[in-house]
Short mmCIF file of C-alpha atoms in Angstrom, two decimals:
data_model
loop_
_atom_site.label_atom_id
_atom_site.label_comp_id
_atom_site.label_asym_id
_atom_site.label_seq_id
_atom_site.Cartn_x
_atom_site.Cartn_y
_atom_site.Cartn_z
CA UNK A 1 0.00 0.00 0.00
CA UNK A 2 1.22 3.62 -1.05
CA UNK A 3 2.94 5.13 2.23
CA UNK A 4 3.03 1.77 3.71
CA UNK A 5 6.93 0.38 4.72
CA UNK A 6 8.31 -2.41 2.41
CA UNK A 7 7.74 -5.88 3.42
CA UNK A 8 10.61 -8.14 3.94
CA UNK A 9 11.09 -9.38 0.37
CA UNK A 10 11.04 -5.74 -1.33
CA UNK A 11 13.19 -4.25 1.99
CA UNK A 12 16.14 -6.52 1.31
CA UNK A 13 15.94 -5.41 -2.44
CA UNK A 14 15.80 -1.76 -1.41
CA UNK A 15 19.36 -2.54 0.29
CA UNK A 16 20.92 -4.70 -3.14
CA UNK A 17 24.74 -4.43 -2.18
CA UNK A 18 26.21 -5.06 -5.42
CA UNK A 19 24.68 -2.60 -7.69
CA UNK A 20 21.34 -0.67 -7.86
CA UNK A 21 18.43 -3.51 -7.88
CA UNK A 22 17.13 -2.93 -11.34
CA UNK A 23 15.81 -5.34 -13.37
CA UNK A 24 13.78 -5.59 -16.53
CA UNK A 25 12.30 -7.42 -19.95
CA UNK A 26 12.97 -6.26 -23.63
CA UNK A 27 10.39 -7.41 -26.16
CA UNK A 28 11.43 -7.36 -29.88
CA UNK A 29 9.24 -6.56 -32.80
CA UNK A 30 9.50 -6.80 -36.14
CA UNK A 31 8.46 -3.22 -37.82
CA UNK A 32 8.51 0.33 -38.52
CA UNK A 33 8.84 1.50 -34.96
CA UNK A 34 5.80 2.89 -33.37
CA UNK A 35 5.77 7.37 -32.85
CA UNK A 36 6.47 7.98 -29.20
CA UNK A 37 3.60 9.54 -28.52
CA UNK A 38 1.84 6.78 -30.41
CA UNK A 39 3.46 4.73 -27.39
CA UNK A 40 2.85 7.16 -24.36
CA UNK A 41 -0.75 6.99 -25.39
CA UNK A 42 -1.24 3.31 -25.25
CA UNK A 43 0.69 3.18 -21.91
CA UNK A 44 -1.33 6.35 -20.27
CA UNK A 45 -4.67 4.17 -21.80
CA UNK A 46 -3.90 0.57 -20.61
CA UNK A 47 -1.67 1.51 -17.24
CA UNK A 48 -3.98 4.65 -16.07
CA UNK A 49 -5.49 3.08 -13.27
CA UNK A 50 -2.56 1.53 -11.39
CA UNK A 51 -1.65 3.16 -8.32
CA UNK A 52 1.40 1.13 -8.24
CA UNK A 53 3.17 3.17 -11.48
CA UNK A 54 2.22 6.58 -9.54
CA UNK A 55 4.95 5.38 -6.71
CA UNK A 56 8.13 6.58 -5.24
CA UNK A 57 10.28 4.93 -3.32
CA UNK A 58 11.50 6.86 -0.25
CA UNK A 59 15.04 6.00 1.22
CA UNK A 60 14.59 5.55 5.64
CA UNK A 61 15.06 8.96 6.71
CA UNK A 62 17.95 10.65 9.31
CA UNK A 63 21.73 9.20 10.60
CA UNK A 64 22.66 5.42 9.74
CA UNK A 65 23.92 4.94 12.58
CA UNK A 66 23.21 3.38 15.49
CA UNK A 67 18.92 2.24 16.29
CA UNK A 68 18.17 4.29 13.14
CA UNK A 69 20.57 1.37 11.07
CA UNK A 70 18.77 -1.48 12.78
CA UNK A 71 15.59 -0.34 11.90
CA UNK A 72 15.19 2.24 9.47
CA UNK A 73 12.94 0.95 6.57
CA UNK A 74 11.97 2.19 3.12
CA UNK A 75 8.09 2.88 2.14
CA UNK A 76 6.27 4.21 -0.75
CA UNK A 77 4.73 7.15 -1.77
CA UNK A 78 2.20 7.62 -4.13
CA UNK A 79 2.49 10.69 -6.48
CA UNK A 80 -1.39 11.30 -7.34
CA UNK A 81 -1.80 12.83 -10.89
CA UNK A 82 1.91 11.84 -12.39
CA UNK A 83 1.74 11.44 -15.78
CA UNK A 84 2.64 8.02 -16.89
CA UNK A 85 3.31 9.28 -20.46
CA UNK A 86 6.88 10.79 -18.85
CA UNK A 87 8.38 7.56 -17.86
CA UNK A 88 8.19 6.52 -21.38
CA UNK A 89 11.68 7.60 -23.90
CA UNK A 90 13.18 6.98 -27.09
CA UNK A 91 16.87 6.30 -27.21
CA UNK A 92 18.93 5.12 -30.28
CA UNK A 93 21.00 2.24 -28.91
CA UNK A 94 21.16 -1.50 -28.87
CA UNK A 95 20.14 -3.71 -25.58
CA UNK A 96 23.59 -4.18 -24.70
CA UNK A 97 24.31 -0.84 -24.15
CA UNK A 98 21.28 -0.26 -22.03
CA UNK A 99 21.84 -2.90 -19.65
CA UNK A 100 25.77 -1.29 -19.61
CA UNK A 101 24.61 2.64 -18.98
CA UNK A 102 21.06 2.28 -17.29
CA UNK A 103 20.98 -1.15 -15.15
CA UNK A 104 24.37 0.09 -13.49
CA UNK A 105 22.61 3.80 -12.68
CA UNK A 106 19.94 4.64 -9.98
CA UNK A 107 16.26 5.94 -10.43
CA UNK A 108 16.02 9.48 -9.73
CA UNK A 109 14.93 9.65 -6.11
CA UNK A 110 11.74 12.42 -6.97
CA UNK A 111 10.18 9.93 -9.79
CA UNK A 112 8.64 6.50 -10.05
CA UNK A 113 11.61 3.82 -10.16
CA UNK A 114 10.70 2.36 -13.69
CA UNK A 115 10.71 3.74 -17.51
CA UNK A 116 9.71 1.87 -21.04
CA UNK A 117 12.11 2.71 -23.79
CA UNK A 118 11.74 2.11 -27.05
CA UNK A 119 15.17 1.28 -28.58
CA UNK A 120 15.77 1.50 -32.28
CA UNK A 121 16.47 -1.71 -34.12
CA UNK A 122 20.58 -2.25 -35.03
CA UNK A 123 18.26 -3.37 -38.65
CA UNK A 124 15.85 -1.74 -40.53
CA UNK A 125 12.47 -3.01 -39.57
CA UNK A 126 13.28 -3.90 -36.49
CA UNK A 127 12.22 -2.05 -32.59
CA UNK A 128 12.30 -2.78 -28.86
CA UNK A 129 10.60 -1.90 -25.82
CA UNK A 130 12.51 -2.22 -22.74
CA UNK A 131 10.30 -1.93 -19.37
CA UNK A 132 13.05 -1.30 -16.74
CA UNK A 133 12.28 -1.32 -12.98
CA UNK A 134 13.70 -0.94 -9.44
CA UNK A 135 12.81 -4.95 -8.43
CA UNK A 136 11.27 -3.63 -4.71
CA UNK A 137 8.47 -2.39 -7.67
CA UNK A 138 7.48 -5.17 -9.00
CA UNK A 139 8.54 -8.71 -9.95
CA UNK A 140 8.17 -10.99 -13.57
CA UNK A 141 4.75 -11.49 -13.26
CA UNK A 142 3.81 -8.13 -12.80
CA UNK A 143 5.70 -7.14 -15.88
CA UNK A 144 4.45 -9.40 -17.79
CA UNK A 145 0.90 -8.35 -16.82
CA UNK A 146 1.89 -5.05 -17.74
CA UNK A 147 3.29 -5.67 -21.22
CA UNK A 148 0.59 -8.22 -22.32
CA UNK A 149 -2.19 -4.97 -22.03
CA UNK A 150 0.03 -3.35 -24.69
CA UNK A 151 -0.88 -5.73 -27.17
CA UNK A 152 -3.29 -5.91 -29.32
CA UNK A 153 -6.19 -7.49 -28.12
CA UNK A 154 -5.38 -6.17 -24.28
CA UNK A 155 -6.94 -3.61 -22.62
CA UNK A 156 -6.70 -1.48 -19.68
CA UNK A 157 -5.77 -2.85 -16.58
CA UNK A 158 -8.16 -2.81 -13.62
CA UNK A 159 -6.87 -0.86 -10.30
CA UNK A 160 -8.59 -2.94 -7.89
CA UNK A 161 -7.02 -5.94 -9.47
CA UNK A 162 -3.59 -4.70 -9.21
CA UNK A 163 -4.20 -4.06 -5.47
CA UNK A 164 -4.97 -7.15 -4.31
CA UNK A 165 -2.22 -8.56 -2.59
CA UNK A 166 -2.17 -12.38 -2.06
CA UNK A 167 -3.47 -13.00 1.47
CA UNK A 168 -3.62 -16.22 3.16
CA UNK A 169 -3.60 -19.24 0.28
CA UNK A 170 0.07 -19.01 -1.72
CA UNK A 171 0.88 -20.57 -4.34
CA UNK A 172 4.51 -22.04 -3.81
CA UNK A 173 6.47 -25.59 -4.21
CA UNK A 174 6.22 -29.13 -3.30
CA UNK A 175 9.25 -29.78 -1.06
CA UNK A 176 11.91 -31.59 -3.37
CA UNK A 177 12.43 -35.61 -1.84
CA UNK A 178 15.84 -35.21 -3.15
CA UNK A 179 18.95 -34.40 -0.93
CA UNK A 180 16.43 -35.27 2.05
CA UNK A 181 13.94 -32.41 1.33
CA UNK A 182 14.32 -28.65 1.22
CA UNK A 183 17.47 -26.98 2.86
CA UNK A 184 17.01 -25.18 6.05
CA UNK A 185 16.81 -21.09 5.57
CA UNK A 186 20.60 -20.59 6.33
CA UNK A 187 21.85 -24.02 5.15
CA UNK A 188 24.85 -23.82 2.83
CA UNK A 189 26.09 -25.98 0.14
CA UNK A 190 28.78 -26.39 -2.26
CA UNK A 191 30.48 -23.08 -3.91
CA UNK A 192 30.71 -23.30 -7.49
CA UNK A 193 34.15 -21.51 -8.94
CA UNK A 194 32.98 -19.93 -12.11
CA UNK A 195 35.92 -18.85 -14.90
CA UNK A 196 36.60 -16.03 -13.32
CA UNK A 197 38.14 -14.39 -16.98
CA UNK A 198 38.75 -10.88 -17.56
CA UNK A 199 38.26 -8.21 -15.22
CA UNK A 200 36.38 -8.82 -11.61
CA UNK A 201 33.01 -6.50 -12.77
CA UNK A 202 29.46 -7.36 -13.21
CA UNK A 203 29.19 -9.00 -17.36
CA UNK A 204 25.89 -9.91 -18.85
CA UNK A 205 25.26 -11.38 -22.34
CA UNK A 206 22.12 -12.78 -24.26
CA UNK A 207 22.05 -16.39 -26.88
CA UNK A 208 19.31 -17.54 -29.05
CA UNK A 209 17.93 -20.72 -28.47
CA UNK A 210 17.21 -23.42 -31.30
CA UNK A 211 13.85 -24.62 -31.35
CA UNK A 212 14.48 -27.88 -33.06
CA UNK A 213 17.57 -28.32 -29.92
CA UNK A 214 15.42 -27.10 -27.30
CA UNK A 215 12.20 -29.44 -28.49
CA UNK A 216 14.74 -32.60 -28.60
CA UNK A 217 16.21 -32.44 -25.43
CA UNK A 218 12.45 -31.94 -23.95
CA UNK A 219 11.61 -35.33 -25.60
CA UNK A 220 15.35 -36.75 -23.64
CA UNK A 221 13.14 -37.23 -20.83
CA UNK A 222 12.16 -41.05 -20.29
CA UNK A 223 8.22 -41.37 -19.00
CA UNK A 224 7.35 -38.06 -20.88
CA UNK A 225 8.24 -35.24 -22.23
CA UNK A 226 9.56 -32.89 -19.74
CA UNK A 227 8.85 -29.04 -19.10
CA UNK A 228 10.64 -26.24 -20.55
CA UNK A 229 11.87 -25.37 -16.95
CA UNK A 230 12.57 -28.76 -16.03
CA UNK A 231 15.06 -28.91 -19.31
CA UNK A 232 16.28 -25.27 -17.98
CA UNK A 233 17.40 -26.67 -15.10
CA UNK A 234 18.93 -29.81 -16.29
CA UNK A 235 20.94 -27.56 -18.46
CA UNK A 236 22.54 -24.86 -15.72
CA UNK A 237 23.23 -28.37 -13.76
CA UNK A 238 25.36 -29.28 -16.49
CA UNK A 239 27.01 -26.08 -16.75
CA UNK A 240 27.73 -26.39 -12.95
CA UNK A 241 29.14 -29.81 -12.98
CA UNK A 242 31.57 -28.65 -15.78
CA UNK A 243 32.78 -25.24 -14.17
CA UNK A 244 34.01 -27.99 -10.87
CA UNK A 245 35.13 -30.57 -13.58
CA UNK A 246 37.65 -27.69 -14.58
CA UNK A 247 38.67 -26.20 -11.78
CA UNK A 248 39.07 -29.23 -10.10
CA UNK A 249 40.98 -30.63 -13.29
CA UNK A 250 43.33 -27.34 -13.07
CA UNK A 251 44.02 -27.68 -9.14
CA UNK A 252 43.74 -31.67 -8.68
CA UNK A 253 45.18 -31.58 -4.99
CA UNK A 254 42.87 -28.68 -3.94
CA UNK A 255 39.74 -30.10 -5.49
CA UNK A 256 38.86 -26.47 -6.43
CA UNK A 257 39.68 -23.42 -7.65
CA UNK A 258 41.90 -21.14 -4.88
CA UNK A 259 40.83 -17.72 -4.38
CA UNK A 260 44.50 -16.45 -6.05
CA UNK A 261 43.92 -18.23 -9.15
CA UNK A 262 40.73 -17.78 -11.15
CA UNK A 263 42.28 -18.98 -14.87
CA UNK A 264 39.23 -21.21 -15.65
CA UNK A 265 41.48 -22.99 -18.53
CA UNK A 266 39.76 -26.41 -20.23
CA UNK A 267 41.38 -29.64 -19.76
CA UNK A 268 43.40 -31.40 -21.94
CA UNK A 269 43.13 -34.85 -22.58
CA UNK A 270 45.24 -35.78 -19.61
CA UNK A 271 43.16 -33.40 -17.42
CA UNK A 272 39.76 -35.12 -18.32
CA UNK A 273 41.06 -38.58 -17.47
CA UNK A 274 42.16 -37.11 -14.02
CA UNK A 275 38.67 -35.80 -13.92
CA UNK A 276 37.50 -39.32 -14.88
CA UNK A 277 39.21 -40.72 -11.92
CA UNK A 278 38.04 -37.98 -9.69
CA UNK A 279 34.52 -38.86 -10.63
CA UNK A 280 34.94 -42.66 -9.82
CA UNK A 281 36.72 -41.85 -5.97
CA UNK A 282 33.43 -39.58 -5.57
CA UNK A 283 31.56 -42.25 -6.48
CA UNK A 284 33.09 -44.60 -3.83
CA UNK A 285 32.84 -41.49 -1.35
CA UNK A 286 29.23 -41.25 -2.14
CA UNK A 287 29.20 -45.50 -1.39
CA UNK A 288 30.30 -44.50 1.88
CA UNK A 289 27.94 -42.05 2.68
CA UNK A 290 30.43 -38.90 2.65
CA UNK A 291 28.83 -37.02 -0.19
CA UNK A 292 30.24 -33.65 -0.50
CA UNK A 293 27.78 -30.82 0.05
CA UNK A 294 24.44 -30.33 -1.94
CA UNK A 295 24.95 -27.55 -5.11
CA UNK A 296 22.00 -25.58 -4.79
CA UNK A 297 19.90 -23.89 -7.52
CA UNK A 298 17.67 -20.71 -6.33
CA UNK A 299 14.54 -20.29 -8.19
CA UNK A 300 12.11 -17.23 -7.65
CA UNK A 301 8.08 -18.77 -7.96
CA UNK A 302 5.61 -16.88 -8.44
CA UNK A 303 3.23 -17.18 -4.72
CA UNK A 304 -0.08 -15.80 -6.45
CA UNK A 305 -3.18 -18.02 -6.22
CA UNK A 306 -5.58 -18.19 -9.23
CA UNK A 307 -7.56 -14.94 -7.86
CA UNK A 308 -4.94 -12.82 -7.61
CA UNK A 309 -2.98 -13.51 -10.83
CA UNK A 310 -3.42 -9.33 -11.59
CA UNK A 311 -1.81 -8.39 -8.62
CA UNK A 312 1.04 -5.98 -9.07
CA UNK A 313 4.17 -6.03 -6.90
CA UNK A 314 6.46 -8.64 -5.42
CA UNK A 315 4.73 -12.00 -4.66
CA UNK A 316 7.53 -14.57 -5.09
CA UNK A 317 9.65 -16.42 -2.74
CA UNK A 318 12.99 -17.76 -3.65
CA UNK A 319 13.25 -21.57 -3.06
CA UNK A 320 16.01 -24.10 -3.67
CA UNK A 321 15.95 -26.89 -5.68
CA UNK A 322 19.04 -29.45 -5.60
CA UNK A 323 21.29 -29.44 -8.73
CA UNK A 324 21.94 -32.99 -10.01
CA UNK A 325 26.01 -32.09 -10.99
CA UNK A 326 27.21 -35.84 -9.57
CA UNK A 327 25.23 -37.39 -12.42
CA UNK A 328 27.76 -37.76 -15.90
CA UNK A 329 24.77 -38.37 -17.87
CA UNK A 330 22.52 -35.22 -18.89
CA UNK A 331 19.59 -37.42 -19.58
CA UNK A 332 19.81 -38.50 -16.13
CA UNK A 333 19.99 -35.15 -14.80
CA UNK A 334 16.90 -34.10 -16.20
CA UNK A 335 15.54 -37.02 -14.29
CA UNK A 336 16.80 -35.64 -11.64
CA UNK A 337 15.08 -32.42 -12.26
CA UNK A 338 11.76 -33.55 -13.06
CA UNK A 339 8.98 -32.42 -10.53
CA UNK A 340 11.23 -29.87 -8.53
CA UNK A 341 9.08 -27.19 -9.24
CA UNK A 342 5.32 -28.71 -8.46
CA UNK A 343 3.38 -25.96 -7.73
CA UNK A 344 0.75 -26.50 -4.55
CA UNK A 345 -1.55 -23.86 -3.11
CA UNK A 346 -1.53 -23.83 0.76
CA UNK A 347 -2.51 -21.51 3.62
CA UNK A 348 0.46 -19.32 4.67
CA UNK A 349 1.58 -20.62 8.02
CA UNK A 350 1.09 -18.44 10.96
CA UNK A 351 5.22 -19.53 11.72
CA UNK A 352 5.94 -17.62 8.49
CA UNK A 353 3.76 -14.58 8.82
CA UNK A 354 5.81 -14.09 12.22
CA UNK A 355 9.00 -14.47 11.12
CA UNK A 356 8.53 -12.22 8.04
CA UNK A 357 7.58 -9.48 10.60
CA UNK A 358 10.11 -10.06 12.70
CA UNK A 359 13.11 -9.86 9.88
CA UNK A 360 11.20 -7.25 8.47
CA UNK A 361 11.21 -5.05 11.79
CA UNK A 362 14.81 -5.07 12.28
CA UNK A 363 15.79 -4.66 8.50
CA UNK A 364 19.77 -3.34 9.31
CA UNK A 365 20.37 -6.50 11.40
CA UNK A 366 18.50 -9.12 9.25
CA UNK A 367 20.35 -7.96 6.14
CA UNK A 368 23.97 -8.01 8.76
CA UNK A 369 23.32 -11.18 10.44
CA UNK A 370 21.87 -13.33 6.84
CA UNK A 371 23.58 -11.29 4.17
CA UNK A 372 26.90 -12.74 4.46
CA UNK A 373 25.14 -16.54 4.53
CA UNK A 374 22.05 -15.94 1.98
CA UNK A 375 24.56 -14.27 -1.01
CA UNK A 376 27.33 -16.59 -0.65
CA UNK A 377 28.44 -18.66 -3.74
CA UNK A 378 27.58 -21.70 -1.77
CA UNK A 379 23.89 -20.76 -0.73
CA UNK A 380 22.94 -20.76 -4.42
CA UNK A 381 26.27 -20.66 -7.11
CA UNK A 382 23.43 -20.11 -9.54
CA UNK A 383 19.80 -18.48 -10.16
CA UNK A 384 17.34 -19.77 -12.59
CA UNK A 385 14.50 -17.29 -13.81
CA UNK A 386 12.29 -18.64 -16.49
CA UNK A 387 9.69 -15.69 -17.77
CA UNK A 388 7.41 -16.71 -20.93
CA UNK A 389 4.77 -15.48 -22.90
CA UNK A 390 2.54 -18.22 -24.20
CA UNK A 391 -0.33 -16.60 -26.10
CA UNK A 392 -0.31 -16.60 -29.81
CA UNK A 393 -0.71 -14.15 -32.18
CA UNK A 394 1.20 -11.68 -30.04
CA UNK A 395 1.38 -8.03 -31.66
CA UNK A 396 2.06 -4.70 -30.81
CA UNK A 397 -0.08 -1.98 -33.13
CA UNK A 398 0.27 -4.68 -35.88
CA UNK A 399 3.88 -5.10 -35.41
CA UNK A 400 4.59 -9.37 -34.42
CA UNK A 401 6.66 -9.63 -31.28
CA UNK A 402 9.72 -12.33 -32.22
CA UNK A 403 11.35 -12.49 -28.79
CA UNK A 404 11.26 -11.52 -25.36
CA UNK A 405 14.70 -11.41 -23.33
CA UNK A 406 15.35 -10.92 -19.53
CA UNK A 407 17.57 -8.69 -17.74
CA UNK A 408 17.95 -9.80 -14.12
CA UNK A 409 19.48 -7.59 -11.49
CA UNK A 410 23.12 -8.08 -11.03
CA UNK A 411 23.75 -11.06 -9.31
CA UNK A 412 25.56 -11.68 -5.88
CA UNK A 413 29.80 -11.90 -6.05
CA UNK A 414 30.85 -14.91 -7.74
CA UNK A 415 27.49 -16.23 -8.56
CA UNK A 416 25.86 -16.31 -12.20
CA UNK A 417 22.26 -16.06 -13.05
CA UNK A 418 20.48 -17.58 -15.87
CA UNK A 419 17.39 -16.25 -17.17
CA UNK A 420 15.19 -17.77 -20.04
CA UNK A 421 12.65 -15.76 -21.46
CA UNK A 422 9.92 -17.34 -24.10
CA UNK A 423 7.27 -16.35 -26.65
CA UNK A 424 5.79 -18.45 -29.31
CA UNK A 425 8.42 -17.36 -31.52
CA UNK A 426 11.05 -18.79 -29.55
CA UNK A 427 13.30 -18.51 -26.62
CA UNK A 428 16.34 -16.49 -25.34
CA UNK A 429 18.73 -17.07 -22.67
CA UNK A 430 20.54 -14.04 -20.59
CA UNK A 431 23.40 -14.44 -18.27
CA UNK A 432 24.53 -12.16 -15.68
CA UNK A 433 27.55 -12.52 -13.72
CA UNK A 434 29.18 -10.89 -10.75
CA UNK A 435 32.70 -12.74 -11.34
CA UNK A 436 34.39 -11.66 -14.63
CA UNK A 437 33.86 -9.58 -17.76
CA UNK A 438 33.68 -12.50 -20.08
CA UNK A 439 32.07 -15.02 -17.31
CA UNK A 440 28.54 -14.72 -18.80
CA UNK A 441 29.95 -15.01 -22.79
CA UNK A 442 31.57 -18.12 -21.47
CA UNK A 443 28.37 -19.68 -19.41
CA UNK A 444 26.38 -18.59 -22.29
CA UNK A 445 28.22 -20.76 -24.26
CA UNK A 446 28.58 -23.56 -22.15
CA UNK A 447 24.66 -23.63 -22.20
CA UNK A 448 24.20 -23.72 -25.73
CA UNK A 449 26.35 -27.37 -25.33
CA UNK A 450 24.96 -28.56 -22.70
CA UNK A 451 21.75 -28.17 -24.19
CA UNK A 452 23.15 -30.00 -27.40
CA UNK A 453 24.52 -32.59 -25.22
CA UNK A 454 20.77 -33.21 -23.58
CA UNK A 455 18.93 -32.85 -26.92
CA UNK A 456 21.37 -35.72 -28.24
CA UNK A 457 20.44 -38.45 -25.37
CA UNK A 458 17.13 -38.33 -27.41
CA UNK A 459 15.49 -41.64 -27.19
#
């Protein structure tokens, strides 16, 4: 609610320590580009009645020191009568360079933390619109809301809808029976080193998916054909396993990468067979019941029930879901991977509500006392965010949308995340990473053959 402090979720976004916490979608079109004020119509037409778009957010007020640290939240306030049409720009420029110059820069603290820019095509013909957002705004869901009533046969979005925040049913996961169930809230795993190339800065990059690769490695599953997500995760498992295969090929007696050394190099011949071995003395170790720690994948899912599905804000929860990297075979990983994300719809627990409000109450030490455990490499090496569109027919003022790509927020220090974003045309896959300037290129591309790999266990 306007004026109301942020709850937990949105608070610990507000306070993002490795960059400012924007986030955002870009949705290609084939076409002459629409006039801007073509575009700042349709968004003041479809988006007029949502309070949430009028908001701004306003930063805990006097010293940061001492019982003003602990407890000093962030709230909204609403700006009544702001013209939506001024959030909404043209810029010549590609994607790329607006992730580099905008997703690295603050919101102005007097105006609503979010914009839609419509970026010129690097080809004739060609447009984007890029919603970008402060993530204590909103979350995927509510952008895609928003950009669906841009198209064609959408319409204005209701207010009440948008305000109706998901009470006591959520929507959430069916704890995981692997690795003995869901981890505890401050359980940690096993670190993953990524390549650590090129300079130590935040990197993101973007890859095509093909369709034909993508639809064969959904048909590698054995009892049916498994779910987009399911293959999603499959895939960043196999990236995982082979970021340890090489670092612990590189630095056999420390089984991992050291902190001075971040070289990433492949393996030679000699190097895999090591690796080889390696594998078989984990396999006795796992025999005798001294399994190294669980790698563990975060995955945000969306918490709204059925009748709340308009709702505009943050209503996800971040779960973890075990990543299969001691299976060799990526046919059995996506075994592995099938059913982690069952959604169920349950009451929230009164154990949960308390806790929330408790964290929530005493932001400064919650973010002191959990930050250190909750963004370390081996609470969740990885993030997987999978955002799709699945209506046909998709167009904006004629113009066919072709793809829709994700930019998450930059990700915790030497962590990656991987975000898929789908249309009927097709899919995309972004990667950001906190570790190296050409970390993401080089997960981006181990994807793309793990993906092969998976589509080629086809049965």
């Amino acid at each position: 609610m306007p004026g109301s402090h942020l709850p937990l979720m949105e608070e610990g976004m507000a306070r993002w320590p490795f960059g400012p916490p924007n986030a955002g979608i870009a949705l290609d079109f084939t076409g002459v580009p629409p006039a801007l004020d073509e575009l700042r119509a349709l968004v003041g037409d479809r988006w007029k009645a949502l309070p949430r778009l009028t908001q701004t957010l306003v930063a805990p007020g006097g010293p940061r020191t001492g019982l003003a640290w602990w407890t000093g939240r962030h709230r909204w306030a609403r700006r009544d009568g702001h013209d939506l049409g001024r959030q909404v720009d043209e810029v010549d420029g590609t994607l790329r360079d607006a992730v580099r110059l905008w997703f690295h820069t603050p919101f102005p603290a007097d105006r609503p933390p979010w914009s839609l820019h419509l970026l010129r095509g690097s080809a004739e013909g060609e447009f984007s619109l890029l919603f970008r957002m402060h993530h204590s705004l909103l979350d995927g869901r509510s952008l895609t809301t928003l950009l669906r009533a841009l198209f064609d046969d959408g319409g204005p979005l209701d207010g009440a809808a948008s305000l109706a925040v998901p009470g006591p049913r959520r929507r959430t996961v069916r704890p995981a029976p692997a690795a003995g169930g869901p981890p505890g809230l401050l359980t940690a795993g096993r670190s993953v080193p990524l390549p650590h190339r090129g300079a130590r800065e935040p990197a993101y990059t973007v890859v095509r998916l093909r369709a034909d690769v993508l639809r064969a490695a959904r048909e590698a599953a054995s009892a049916r054909t498994a779910t987009t997500n399911e293959v999603f995760l499959a895939t960043v498992s196999g990236v995982l396993r082979s970021c340890l295969s090489a670092a612990e090929a590189a630095h056999p007696a420390a089984g991992a990468v050291p902190d001075g050394d971040r070289t990433g190099d492949r393996t030679g011949d000699g190097d895999r067979a090591r690796a080889k071995e390696r594998e078989r003395d984990r396999g006795r170790e796992r025999e005798r019941g001294r399994e190294p720690g669980q790698v563990w994948l975060s995955v945000p899912v969306d918490e709204r029930p059925d009748d709340c599905g308009e709702f505009l804000g943050n209503a996800f929860a971040n779960v973890r879901v075990p990543a299969p990297v001691t299976l060799s075979d990526p046919a059995a990983r996506l075994a592995a991977c099938t059913g982690l994300l069952t959604p169920v719809t349950r009451p929230r627990r009164t154990s949960e509500k308390l806790l929330e409000s408790t964290l929530a109450a005493v932001p400064g030490a919650t973010m002191a006392l959990a930050g250190g455990k909750i963004f370390a490499p081996a609470y969740a090496p990885a993030a997987c965010s999978y955002v799709h569109l699945r209506e046909q027919g998709q167009t904006l003022a004629g113009r066919p949308l072709r793809r829709l790509t994700i930019v998450p927020m930059v990700p915790p220090a030497d962590t990656a995340t991987f975000a898929l974003g789908g249309c009927t045309r097709g899919h995309t896959l972004s990667v950001a990473t906190n570790s190296g300037s050409q970390d993401a290129d080089l997960l981006a591309e181990a994807f793309l053959d793990e993906l092969i790999l998976l589509a080629e266990r086809t049965p």
